[in-house]
């Protein structure tokens, strides 16, 4: 396809990191390993590799089964459920270990909102200060999750540019945050999905984000999976 035929009104960018052997992973998870099995350079006819990865490594999506017995697996979700046409990036700068709280999310006015990406600014430490990135990540408060589910019934996905939606070292809060999102609740819409470890470095205040598409590894019966996140960005 010639360059001229590429649409000039929008482009797609990635909001996910490339998985590599040295990719940052949440503390306590096994690092990703890539082991060469066949190598042309060693006389084999082709190249192949064995990848060993925990399902929450790198940019990844959490499905309800991550914290809820009987909750949906990520492989249960259709492509329609993983694409979002009313996304928004919420600029909510956070210091290490701070929470995105009700006060931050109460600024949102879009009642069609289906995907909320929290830009805490913490993505700036992903490459420059891995220790800070992993040990003092900002998260979201359980109260903010309940607020979002209550006010935005069409909301289906919340993502964050830090290693987790919950702060490292706050085990109880972590369970509460995830259960607040993933539990079936008659008063709210469907349970949410969480996307963690987003790369929002290409997003700024002027970015017109028109669509978000999450493409997880399609592995059956997993509570979450590494994913590619695509954003359609308006150019006018
Ligand atoms: Zn996860």
PDB file of C-alpha atoms and ligand atoms in Angstrom, residues 26 29 55-57 60-62 66-67 163-164 178 194 196 223-224, ligand 1:
ATOM      1  CA  UNK A  26       4.786  -6.715  38.920  1.00  0.00           C
ATOM      2  CA  UNK A  29       5.772 -12.409  39.105  1.00  0.00           C
ATOM      3  CA  UNK A  55      -0.243 -13.912  32.204  1.00  0.00           C
ATOM      4  CA  UNK A  56       0.011 -10.531  34.002  1.00  0.00           C
ATOM      5  CA  UNK A  57       3.328  -9.478  32.471  1.00  0.00           C
ATOM      6  CA  UNK A  60      -2.037  -6.728  30.149  1.00  0.00           C
ATOM      7  CA  UNK A  61      -5.741  -6.994  30.772  1.00  0.00           C
ATOM      8  CA  UNK A  62      -7.365  -8.338  33.949  1.00  0.00           C
ATOM      9  CA  UNK A  66      -8.583 -12.684  38.274  1.00  0.00           C
ATOM     10  CA  UNK A  67     -10.286 -11.956  41.614  1.00  0.00           C
ATOM     11  CA  UNK A 163       2.077  -1.304  36.865  1.00  0.00           C
ATOM     12  CA  UNK A 164      -1.244  -1.997  38.585  1.00  0.00           C
ATOM     13  CA  UNK A 178     -10.242  -5.437  41.986  1.00  0.00           C
ATOM     14  CA  UNK A 194      -8.714  -3.415  33.948  1.00  0.00           C
ATOM     15  CA  UNK A 196      -2.470  -2.199  33.554  1.00  0.00           C
ATOM     16  CA  UNK A 223      -8.025 -14.630  34.134  1.00  0.00           C
ATOM     17  CA  UNK A 224      -6.031 -12.075  32.150  1.00  0.00           C
TER      18      UNK A 224
HETATM   19 ZN1  LIG B   1      -3.061  -7.886  36.285  1.00  0.00          ZN
END
